[in-house]
Short mmCIF file of C-alpha atoms and ligand atoms in Angstrom, two decimals:
data_model
loop_
_atom_site.label_atom_id
_atom_site.label_comp_id
_atom_site.label_asym_id
_atom_site.label_seq_id
_atom_site.Cartn_x
_atom_site.Cartn_y
_atom_site.Cartn_z
CA UNK Q 7 0.04 -0.01 0.03
CA UNK Q 8 1.34 3.50 -0.63
CA UNK Q 9 0.17 6.32 1.54
CA UNK Q 10 -2.88 8.16 -0.02
CA UNK Q 11 -3.02 11.89 -0.34
CA UNK Q 12 -6.10 12.00 1.81
CA UNK Q 13 -4.31 10.16 4.56
CA UNK Q 14 -1.40 12.62 4.36
CA UNK Q 15 -3.91 15.51 4.57
CA UNK Q 16 -5.61 14.08 7.65
CA UNK Q 17 -2.21 13.40 9.29
CA UNK Q 18 -1.14 16.96 8.53
CA UNK Q 19 -4.20 18.21 10.31
CA UNK Q 20 -3.51 16.02 13.28
CA UNK Q 21 0.17 16.43 13.79
CA UNK Q 22 0.94 19.68 11.93
CA UNK Q 23 3.59 20.18 9.36
CA UNK Q 24 6.37 19.34 8.72
CA UNK Q 25 6.27 15.73 9.67
CA UNK Q 26 7.73 12.37 8.56
CA UNK Q 27 5.51 9.47 7.65
CA UNK Q 28 6.67 5.87 7.36
CA UNK Q 29 4.78 3.28 5.30
CA UNK Q 30 5.16 0.38 7.78
CA UNK Q 31 4.00 -2.28 5.18
CA UNK Q 32 6.84 -1.18 2.80
CA UNK Q 33 9.45 -1.35 5.58
CA UNK Q 34 8.25 -4.90 6.42
CA UNK Q 35 8.41 -5.84 2.84
CA UNK Q 36 12.02 -4.53 2.54
CA UNK Q 37 12.98 -6.46 5.73
CA UNK Q 38 11.40 -9.61 4.16
CA UNK Q 39 13.48 -9.03 0.97
CA UNK Q 40 16.66 -8.95 2.90
CA UNK Q 41 15.70 -11.85 4.95
CA UNK Q 42 15.03 -13.90 1.81
CA UNK Q 43 18.24 -12.72 0.29
CA UNK Q 44 20.30 -13.96 3.22
CA UNK Q 45 18.25 -17.07 3.98
CA UNK Q 46 21.11 -19.46 2.88
CA UNK Q 47 23.10 -20.95 5.80
CA UNK Q 48 26.11 -18.87 6.88
CA UNK Q 49 24.75 -15.49 5.83
CA UNK Q 50 23.56 -12.85 8.30
CA UNK Q 51 22.02 -9.48 7.78
CA UNK Q 52 22.40 -6.39 10.01
CA UNK Q 53 20.77 -2.97 9.90
CA UNK Q 54 23.13 -0.03 9.83
CA UNK Q 55 20.93 1.86 12.26
CA UNK Q 56 22.44 5.24 11.53
CA UNK Q 57 20.10 5.27 8.53
CA UNK Q 58 16.99 5.46 10.83
CA UNK Q 59 17.25 4.80 14.51
CA UNK Q 60 13.68 5.17 15.68
CA UNK Q 61 12.84 2.45 18.33
CA UNK Q 62 9.82 1.33 16.27
CA UNK Q 63 12.02 0.50 13.30
CA UNK Q 64 14.71 -1.11 15.48
CA UNK Q 65 12.06 -3.24 17.08
CA UNK Q 66 10.79 -4.36 13.64
CA UNK Q 67 14.45 -5.42 12.85
CA UNK Q 68 14.71 -7.33 16.08
CA UNK Q 69 11.44 -9.14 15.54
CA UNK Q 70 12.80 -10.20 12.11
CA UNK Q 71 16.13 -11.41 13.46
CA UNK Q 72 17.99 -8.67 11.73
CA UNK Q 73 21.27 -7.80 13.70
CA UNK Q 74 22.54 -4.21 14.34
CA UNK Q 75 25.45 -2.12 13.25
CA UNK Q 76 25.81 0.72 15.70
CA UNK Q 77 28.29 3.66 15.59
CA UNK Q 78 28.02 5.30 18.91
CA UNK Q 79 27.48 4.29 22.49
CA UNK Q 80 24.07 5.81 22.39
CA UNK Q 81 23.16 4.08 19.18
CA UNK Q 82 24.05 0.81 20.87
CA UNK Q 83 21.93 1.79 23.84
CA UNK Q 84 19.00 2.60 21.52
CA UNK Q 85 19.31 -0.88 19.99
CA UNK Q 86 19.31 -2.49 23.51
CA UNK Q 87 16.27 -0.25 24.42
CA UNK Q 88 14.45 -1.63 21.35
CA UNK Q 89 14.99 -5.19 22.52
CA UNK Q 90 18.17 -6.29 20.72
CA UNK Q 91 20.18 -8.55 23.02
CA UNK Q 92 23.49 -7.68 24.54
CA UNK Q 93 26.66 -9.80 24.37
CA UNK Q 94 28.82 -11.33 21.63
CA UNK Q 95 27.57 -14.83 21.39
CA UNK Q 96 26.22 -14.18 18.92
CA UNK Q 97 27.31 -10.54 18.40
CA UNK Q 98 23.85 -9.23 17.66
CA UNK Q 99 25.00 -5.56 18.15
CA UNK Q 100 28.29 -4.80 16.47
CA UNK Q 101 29.90 -1.47 17.40
CA UNK Q 102 31.61 0.03 14.40
CA UNK Q 103 33.55 3.23 15.02
CA UNK Q 104 36.70 5.12 14.14
CA UNK Q 105 36.89 6.85 17.54
CA UNK Q 106 35.58 5.86 20.95
CA UNK Q 107 33.71 8.86 22.04
CA UNK Q 108 31.70 9.65 25.22
CA UNK Q 109 30.22 6.47 26.58
CA UNK Q 110 31.33 4.21 23.73
CA UNK Q 111 33.97 2.13 25.65
CA UNK Q 112 31.77 1.93 28.74
CA UNK Q 113 28.79 0.59 26.59
CA UNK Q 114 31.02 -1.91 24.76
CA UNK Q 115 32.38 -3.25 28.08
CA UNK Q 116 29.15 -3.19 30.07
CA UNK Q 117 27.11 -4.98 27.39
CA UNK Q 118 29.81 -7.15 26.02
CA UNK Q 119 29.37 -5.80 22.45
CA UNK Q 120 31.68 -6.76 19.54
CA UNK Q 121 33.90 -3.69 18.82
CA UNK Q 122 34.67 -3.22 15.20
CA UNK Q 123 37.69 -0.97 15.33
CA UNK Q 124 38.34 1.47 12.57
CA UNK Q 125 41.71 2.87 13.76
CA UNK Q 126 44.83 1.03 15.04
CA UNK Q 127 45.13 2.79 18.39
CA UNK Q 128 41.75 1.47 19.38
CA UNK Q 129 43.39 -1.89 20.26
CA UNK Q 130 45.46 -0.13 23.03
CA UNK Q 131 42.38 1.86 24.12
CA UNK Q 132 40.26 -1.29 24.45
CA UNK Q 133 43.00 -3.06 26.31
CA UNK Q 134 43.56 -0.04 28.64
CA UNK Q 135 39.96 0.02 29.50
CA UNK Q 136 40.12 -3.62 30.54
CA UNK Q 137 38.34 -5.13 27.45
CA UNK Q 138 39.23 -8.86 27.09
CA UNK Q 139 36.84 -10.16 24.44
CA UNK Q 140 36.90 -10.67 20.64
CA UNK Q 141 37.25 -7.79 18.17
CA UNK Q 142 36.50 -7.07 14.60
CA UNK Q 143 38.67 -4.92 12.28
CA UNK Q 144 37.28 -2.44 9.82
CA UNK Q 145 39.59 -2.50 6.75
CA UNK Q 146 40.01 0.26 4.21
CA UNK Q 147 40.81 -1.99 1.19
CA UNK Q 148 42.02 0.86 -0.92
CA UNK Q 149 39.00 0.84 -3.28
CA UNK Q 150 35.36 1.65 -3.23
CA UNK Q 151 32.69 4.04 -4.40
CA UNK Q 152 30.09 6.26 -2.87
CA UNK Q 153 27.16 8.21 -4.42
CA UNK Q 154 29.25 11.41 -3.80
CA UNK Q 155 32.90 11.75 -2.81
CA UNK Q 156 32.05 12.47 0.80
CA UNK Q 157 30.34 9.06 0.99
CA UNK Q 158 33.27 7.18 -0.42
CA UNK Q 159 34.28 4.76 2.25
CA UNK Q 160 37.28 2.89 0.69
CA UNK Q 161 40.33 4.47 -0.81
CA UNK Q 162 43.22 6.74 0.18
CA UNK Q 163 40.96 9.77 0.87
CA UNK Q 164 38.60 7.77 3.17
CA UNK Q 165 38.99 8.18 6.91
CA UNK Q 166 37.39 4.90 7.64
CA UNK Q 167 39.02 1.71 8.72
CA UNK Q 168 42.52 0.53 8.93
CA UNK Q 169 44.57 0.78 5.74
CA UNK Q 170 44.93 -2.72 4.19
CA UNK Q 171 48.71 -2.55 4.13
CA UNK Q 172 48.78 -2.02 7.96
CA UNK Q 173 47.00 -5.20 8.80
CA UNK Q 174 50.05 -7.25 9.70
CA UNK Q 175 50.99 -4.79 12.37
CA UNK Q 176 47.41 -4.54 13.56
CA UNK Q 177 47.15 -8.36 13.86
CA UNK Q 178 50.36 -8.41 15.82
CA UNK Q 179 49.08 -5.58 18.10
CA UNK Q 180 45.88 -7.45 18.73
CA UNK Q 181 47.68 -10.62 19.55
CA UNK Q 182 49.97 -8.74 21.97
CA UNK Q 183 46.89 -7.22 23.68
CA UNK Q 184 45.25 -10.64 24.01
CA UNK Q 185 42.34 -9.67 21.75
CA UNK Q 186 41.05 -12.33 19.24
CA UNK Q 187 40.23 -10.91 15.82
CA UNK Q 188 37.00 -12.87 15.00
CA UNK Q 189 35.71 -10.61 12.24
CA UNK Q 190 37.03 -8.64 9.27
CA UNK Q 191 34.84 -5.82 7.98
CA UNK Q 192 34.71 -3.46 5.12
CA UNK Q 193 32.04 -1.04 3.88
CA UNK Q 194 33.14 0.25 0.52
CA UNK Q 195 30.50 2.66 -0.50
CA UNK Q 196 27.15 4.00 0.10
CA UNK Q 197 24.93 3.95 -2.83
CA UNK Q 198 27.18 2.93 -5.73
CA UNK Q 199 25.70 1.52 -8.85
CA UNK Q 200 24.67 -2.08 -8.65
CA UNK Q 201 27.34 -3.23 -10.99
CA UNK Q 202 29.94 -1.44 -8.81
CA UNK Q 203 28.54 -3.24 -5.78
CA UNK Q 204 29.02 -6.64 -7.57
CA UNK Q 205 32.56 -5.84 -8.70
CA UNK Q 206 33.55 -4.27 -5.33
CA UNK Q 207 32.15 -7.12 -3.23
CA UNK Q 208 33.65 -9.88 -5.33
CA UNK Q 209 37.05 -8.10 -5.10
CA UNK Q 210 36.58 -7.60 -1.36
CA UNK Q 211 35.81 -11.31 -0.86
CA UNK Q 212 39.14 -12.05 -2.60
CA UNK Q 213 41.00 -9.65 -0.29
CA UNK Q 214 39.34 -11.16 2.79
CA UNK Q 215 40.27 -14.67 1.57
CA UNK Q 216 43.93 -13.70 1.21
CA UNK Q 217 43.91 -12.25 4.82
CA UNK Q 218 42.66 -15.42 6.54
CA UNK Q 219 46.10 -16.81 7.31
CA UNK Q 220 46.87 -13.64 9.36
CA UNK Q 221 43.76 -14.04 11.43
CA UNK Q 222 43.45 -17.73 12.57
CA UNK Q 223 40.53 -16.97 15.01
CA UNK Q 224 38.34 -15.51 12.31
CA UNK Q 225 34.70 -16.64 12.37
CA UNK Q 226 33.02 -13.94 10.31
CA UNK Q 227 33.49 -11.27 7.65
CA UNK Q 228 31.23 -8.45 6.84
CA UNK Q 229 30.81 -6.96 3.43
CA UNK Q 230 29.22 -3.82 4.70
CA UNK Q 231 26.15 -2.05 3.27
CA UNK Q 232 25.53 0.07 0.32
CA UNK Q 233 22.67 -1.48 -1.66
CA UNK Q 234 21.75 1.51 -3.89
CA UNK Q 235 18.51 3.33 -4.01
CA UNK Q 236 17.33 5.11 -7.15
CA UNK Q 237 16.07 8.44 -5.86
CA UNK Q 238 15.46 9.80 -9.43
CA UNK Q 239 13.70 6.91 -11.17
CA UNK Q 240 11.59 5.64 -8.33
CA UNK Q 241 9.98 2.82 -10.23
CA UNK Q 242 13.46 1.37 -11.19
CA UNK Q 243 14.76 -0.02 -7.86
CA UNK Q 244 17.42 -2.68 -7.40
CA UNK Q 245 15.85 -6.08 -7.10
CA UNK Q 246 17.73 -7.66 -4.33
CA UNK Q 247 16.86 -11.24 -4.97
CA UNK Q 248 19.73 -11.65 -7.49
CA UNK Q 249 22.10 -10.38 -4.74
CA UNK Q 250 21.59 -13.61 -2.91
CA UNK Q 251 23.76 -15.32 -5.49
CA UNK Q 252 26.49 -12.61 -5.16
CA UNK Q 253 26.61 -12.98 -1.34
CA UNK Q 254 26.60 -16.86 -1.67
CA UNK Q 255 29.56 -16.60 -4.15
CA UNK Q 256 31.47 -14.30 -1.83
CA UNK Q 257 30.89 -16.67 1.05
CA UNK Q 258 32.13 -19.61 -1.05
CA UNK Q 259 35.35 -17.75 -1.88
CA UNK Q 260 35.98 -17.10 1.87
CA UNK Q 261 34.88 -20.51 3.14
CA UNK Q 262 37.05 -22.24 0.59
CA UNK Q 263 40.10 -20.11 1.63
CA UNK Q 264 39.48 -20.72 5.26
CA UNK Q 265 38.73 -24.41 4.95
CA UNK Q 266 36.08 -23.98 7.66
CA UNK Q 267 32.81 -22.28 8.31
CA UNK Q 268 32.93 -18.47 8.13
CA UNK Q 269 29.80 -16.37 8.55
CA UNK Q 270 29.32 -13.71 5.96
CA UNK Q 271 27.47 -10.57 7.04
CA UNK Q 272 25.92 -7.62 5.14
CA UNK Q 273 24.71 -4.46 6.82
CA UNK Q 274 22.56 -2.26 4.57
CA UNK Q 275 20.89 0.81 6.00
CA UNK Q 276 19.33 2.75 3.23
CA UNK Q 277 17.72 -0.33 1.44
CA UNK Q 278 15.42 -1.12 4.39
CA UNK Q 279 14.08 2.40 4.94
CA UNK Q 280 14.77 4.88 2.05
CA UNK Q 281 11.53 4.58 0.02
CA UNK Q 282 9.26 4.04 3.04
CA UNK Q 283 9.29 7.61 4.29
CA UNK Q 284 7.79 10.96 3.03
CA UNK Q 285 8.63 14.28 4.53
CA UNK Q 286 5.30 16.34 4.41
CA UNK Q 287 5.54 20.09 4.47
CA UNK Q 288 3.16 22.98 3.88
CA UNK Q 289 3.68 25.77 1.38
CA UNK Q 290 3.57 29.15 3.19
CA UNK Q 291 4.21 31.38 0.26
CA UNK Q 292 5.24 31.49 -3.32
CA UNK Q 293 7.38 34.49 -4.28
CA UNK Q 294 9.63 35.65 -7.13
CA UNK Q 295 13.00 37.26 -7.76
CA UNK Q 296 13.60 39.04 -11.04
CA UNK Q 297 16.58 38.57 -13.38
CA UNK Q 298 19.35 41.15 -13.20
CA UNK Q 299 23.01 41.47 -14.09
CA UNK Q 300 23.78 38.88 -11.43
CA UNK Q 301 21.64 36.14 -12.51
CA UNK Q 302 18.17 34.77 -13.47
CA UNK Q 303 15.10 35.29 -11.33
CA UNK Q 304 13.33 32.34 -9.79
CA UNK Q 305 9.97 31.39 -8.33
CA UNK Q 306 10.39 30.15 -4.72
CA UNK Q 307 7.91 27.87 -3.01
CA UNK Q 308 8.47 28.59 0.64
CA UNK Q 309 7.81 25.54 2.80
CA UNK Q 310 8.00 24.87 6.46
CA UNK Q 311 10.62 22.00 6.31
CA UNK Q 312 14.26 22.87 5.89
CA UNK Q 313 17.70 21.31 6.07
CA UNK Q 314 17.15 20.98 9.82
CA UNK Q 315 14.80 18.26 8.72
CA UNK Q 316 16.17 16.70 5.52
CA UNK Q 317 19.85 17.67 5.06
CA UNK Q 318 20.76 15.46 2.15
CA UNK Q 319 20.07 18.08 -0.66
CA UNK Q 320 21.94 20.85 1.10
CA UNK Q 321 24.81 18.49 2.21
CA UNK Q 322 25.27 16.36 -0.93
CA UNK Q 323 23.14 17.99 -3.63
CA UNK Q 324 21.03 14.94 -3.26
CA UNK Q 325 17.79 14.54 -5.29
CA UNK Q 326 14.45 13.82 -3.66
CA UNK Q 327 11.31 13.56 -5.74
CA UNK Q 328 8.86 16.37 -4.92
CA UNK Q 329 5.10 16.39 -5.40
CA UNK Q 330 2.41 19.00 -4.65
CA UNK Q 331 -0.59 17.09 -3.30
CA UNK Q 332 -3.70 17.63 -5.46
CA UNK Q 333 -1.77 19.20 -8.37
CA UNK Q 334 -1.27 17.03 -11.42
CA UNK Q 335 1.97 17.77 -13.38
CA UNK Q 336 0.06 16.79 -16.51
CA UNK Q 337 -1.92 20.02 -16.17
CA UNK Q 338 1.35 22.05 -16.63
CA UNK Q 339 4.52 22.72 -14.68
CA UNK Q 340 6.99 25.57 -14.29
CA UNK Q 341 10.47 25.85 -12.75
CA UNK Q 342 10.11 26.14 -9.01
CA UNK Q 343 12.76 26.46 -6.36
CA UNK Q 344 11.69 24.83 -3.03
CA UNK Q 345 13.13 26.57 0.01
CA UNK Q 346 12.76 26.31 3.68
CA UNK Q 347 12.36 28.41 6.85
CA UNK Q 348 16.05 28.64 7.98
CA UNK Q 349 18.12 31.80 8.09
CA UNK Q 350 20.47 30.34 5.41
CA UNK Q 351 20.34 30.88 1.74
CA UNK Q 352 21.40 27.29 1.23
CA UNK Q 353 18.15 26.10 2.76
CA UNK Q 354 16.91 24.82 -0.58
CA UNK Q 355 15.71 21.30 -1.49
CA UNK Q 356 16.10 21.81 -5.23
CA UNK Q 357 19.83 21.79 -5.73
CA UNK Q 358 22.19 20.18 -8.09
CA UNK Q 359 24.89 20.61 -10.78
CA UNK Q 360 28.54 20.85 -10.24
CA UNK Q 361 28.45 23.88 -7.97
CA UNK Q 362 25.23 22.69 -6.30
CA UNK Q 363 23.44 25.89 -7.44
CA UNK Q 364 19.76 26.45 -7.46
CA UNK Q 365 18.29 23.81 -9.62
CA UNK Q 366 14.57 24.75 -10.07
CA UNK Q 367 12.23 21.71 -10.41
CA UNK Q 368 9.51 21.43 -13.07
CA UNK Q 369 6.43 21.38 -10.75
CA UNK Q 370 2.80 22.42 -10.91
CA UNK Q 371 2.54 25.99 -9.52
CA UNK Q 372 1.91 25.62 -5.75
CA UNK Q 373 -0.44 27.79 -3.77
CA UNK Q 374 -0.25 28.86 -0.18
CA UNK Q 375 -1.59 26.02 2.06
CA UNK Q 376 -0.76 23.18 -0.36
CA UNK Q 377 0.98 20.20 1.03
CA UNK Q 378 4.35 19.65 -0.77
CA UNK Q 379 5.99 16.18 -0.13
CA UNK Q 380 9.57 14.98 -0.43
CA UNK Q 381 9.77 11.29 -1.16
CA UNK Q 382 12.31 8.61 -0.28
CA UNK Q 383 13.32 10.39 2.94
CA UNK Q 384 13.49 7.34 5.22
CA UNK Q 385 17.24 6.79 5.13
CA UNK Q 386 19.45 9.55 6.56
CA UNK Q 387 16.38 11.83 6.83
CA UNK Q 388 15.22 12.13 10.49
CA UNK Q 389 18.45 10.50 11.45
CA UNK Q 390 20.48 13.53 10.24
CA UNK Q 391 18.06 16.21 11.41
CA UNK Q 392 19.21 18.89 13.70
CA UNK Q 393 18.16 21.64 16.06
CA UNK Q 394 19.75 24.47 14.13
CA UNK Q 395 17.68 27.73 14.50
CA UNK Q 396 16.25 26.02 17.58
CA UNK Q 397 13.41 24.74 15.51
CA UNK Q 398 13.04 21.29 17.13
CA UNK Q 399 12.76 18.03 15.27
CA UNK Q 400 9.54 17.24 13.51
CA UNK Q 401 7.35 14.30 14.58
CA UNK Q 402 7.51 10.80 13.06
CA UNK Q 403 4.30 8.89 12.16
CA UNK Q 404 4.12 5.15 11.37
CA UNK Q 405 1.30 3.87 9.17
CA UNK Q 406 0.36 0.25 9.31
CA UNK Q 407 -0.68 -1.78 6.27
CA UNK Q 408 -4.25 -1.59 7.47
CA UNK Q 409 -4.06 2.25 7.32
CA UNK Q 410 -3.98 2.82 11.07
CA UNK Q 411 -1.46 5.38 12.28
CA UNK Q 412 0.74 5.93 15.24
CA UNK Q 413 2.88 8.75 16.38
CA UNK Q 414 6.29 7.29 17.06
CA UNK Q 415 8.11 10.55 18.03
CA UNK Q 416 6.40 13.83 18.94
CA UNK Q 417 7.56 17.29 17.76
CA UNK Q 418 10.37 18.63 19.92
CA UNK Q 419 9.40 21.48 22.17
CA UNK Q 420 11.38 24.43 23.63
CA UNK Q 421 11.65 22.46 26.84
CA UNK Q 422 13.47 19.64 24.93
CA UNK Q 423 15.80 22.20 23.48
CA UNK Q 424 16.62 23.84 26.75
CA UNK Q 425 16.89 20.60 28.69
CA UNK Q 426 20.77 20.14 28.50
CA UNK Q 427 21.42 23.83 29.40
CA UNK Q 428 22.65 24.36 33.02
CA UNK Q 429 24.69 26.82 35.03
CA UNK Q 430 26.74 24.07 36.83
CA UNK Q 431 30.07 25.28 38.15
CA UNK Q 432 33.08 23.25 37.01
CA UNK Q 433 35.64 22.48 39.72
CA UNK Q 434 39.14 23.26 38.29
N1 LLP J 525 27.94 0.01 7.19
C1 LLP J 525 28.84 0.99 7.50
C2 LLP J 525 29.99 0.74 8.30
C3 LLP J 525 28.56 2.32 7.08
O1 LLP J 525 29.38 3.26 7.37
C4 LLP J 525 27.27 2.53 6.35
C5 LLP J 525 27.01 3.97 5.95
C6 LLP J 525 26.48 1.50 6.08
C7 LLP J 525 26.79 0.26 6.55
C8 LLP J 525 25.15 1.65 5.36
O2 LLP J 525 25.20 2.19 4.23
P1 LLP J 525 23.84 2.21 3.18
O3 LLP J 525 23.41 0.82 3.01
O4 LLP J 525 22.86 2.89 3.95
O5 LLP J 525 24.24 2.94 2.00
N2 LLP J 525 24.36 10.15 5.06
C9 LLP J 525 24.64 9.60 3.69
C10 LLP J 525 25.06 8.12 3.74
C11 LLP J 525 26.26 7.99 4.70
C12 LLP J 525 26.43 6.53 4.98
C13 LLP J 525 27.54 6.24 5.98
N3 LLP J 525 27.79 4.91 6.21
C14 LLP J 525 23.41 9.72 2.87
O6 LLP J 525 22.51 10.45 3.22
O7 LLP J 525 23.38 9.24 1.71
#
């Protein structure tokens, strides 16, 4: 079921705009796709929860037996709060990080989580904190591909993981610290094209296979996430069923090299949630600038969501499909810039091009009061929202397959924003 315009209108009346709305049936379908794709023995799927850490969604993952990839102490605590079990037998929550910040070490130790270290000194840091369990190593294999350069997670310009040529030294350091390396991990791109995913993962499986003699205690490898989502051509999505063969082939390469059972994991984030969520906003004005010597004039649809809600267009020039409810593009369109409420000229959802300049979208002319929706906002949408301009995060709504709806997080208030402020003296 996709969410009808009339449902979105009713929800807007109930919870106000802007708000996020998730199609629960679609999320369950996506979970089922991944479960089917990893159904063969020796394969395990995780959810990279950074994509969408709402308790409701984490609980769905837990119910389906999808494990978790967490990147902060608080993400791990959110996964525990949603019901995912602690401990490393099996390591349901894997803690992947480049830096142990805040409560990270404490959470890893207290809950016995599997740390997946992305930087060599983390071995000593774990040992110094008294950690005695198994570890995983995140490798930068020297290649990879993201949807934009800032999302490229493998190669010389990537900050992630331990450079592949440093692994001998890392293996020796782990042994010296008495930490068994039970997993090797790599995430080589978020959102590459599907063929690149095939090529990269096959190559990665070969690299892992070659590393097995260095890590005799190995029981698992993780091929990371990165199943692409097509934000522009929404009806042309990756069918994941054929990826089952790719993962089975990768597993074969690794198990053959090891001569024993090795679990092969994947950890998509975007795939589970990207298409399920719509950010619903209201048009507050439609105004124009005129062309002059500096540039061309534009028509601006001023909406109540901004990059504090959905930052992807401002941050990466990402495309999100836009519709104006009740207005049919077949009746005529014109170039419209969709801009938000923030005191930032970059608070524009229609961006693109090499310099990420204004990129007006062909849309029906909106009117004040219309609902304007941004599609495919489920991955890195609410998750990356902020409190800039002290606006407060917008509420999240979950709609079940039977059309019933549930508020899964309310709109943040001024009290929420002021909560961390104190005037506590610091003893120096
Ligand atoms: N595993 C690791 C270790 C990762 O770093 C990531 C994403 C994933 C899995 C999941 O990748 P996915 O399947 O979702 O592509 N904010 C950006 C994406 C950054 C992703 C960072 N790591 C965006 O909005 O596109």
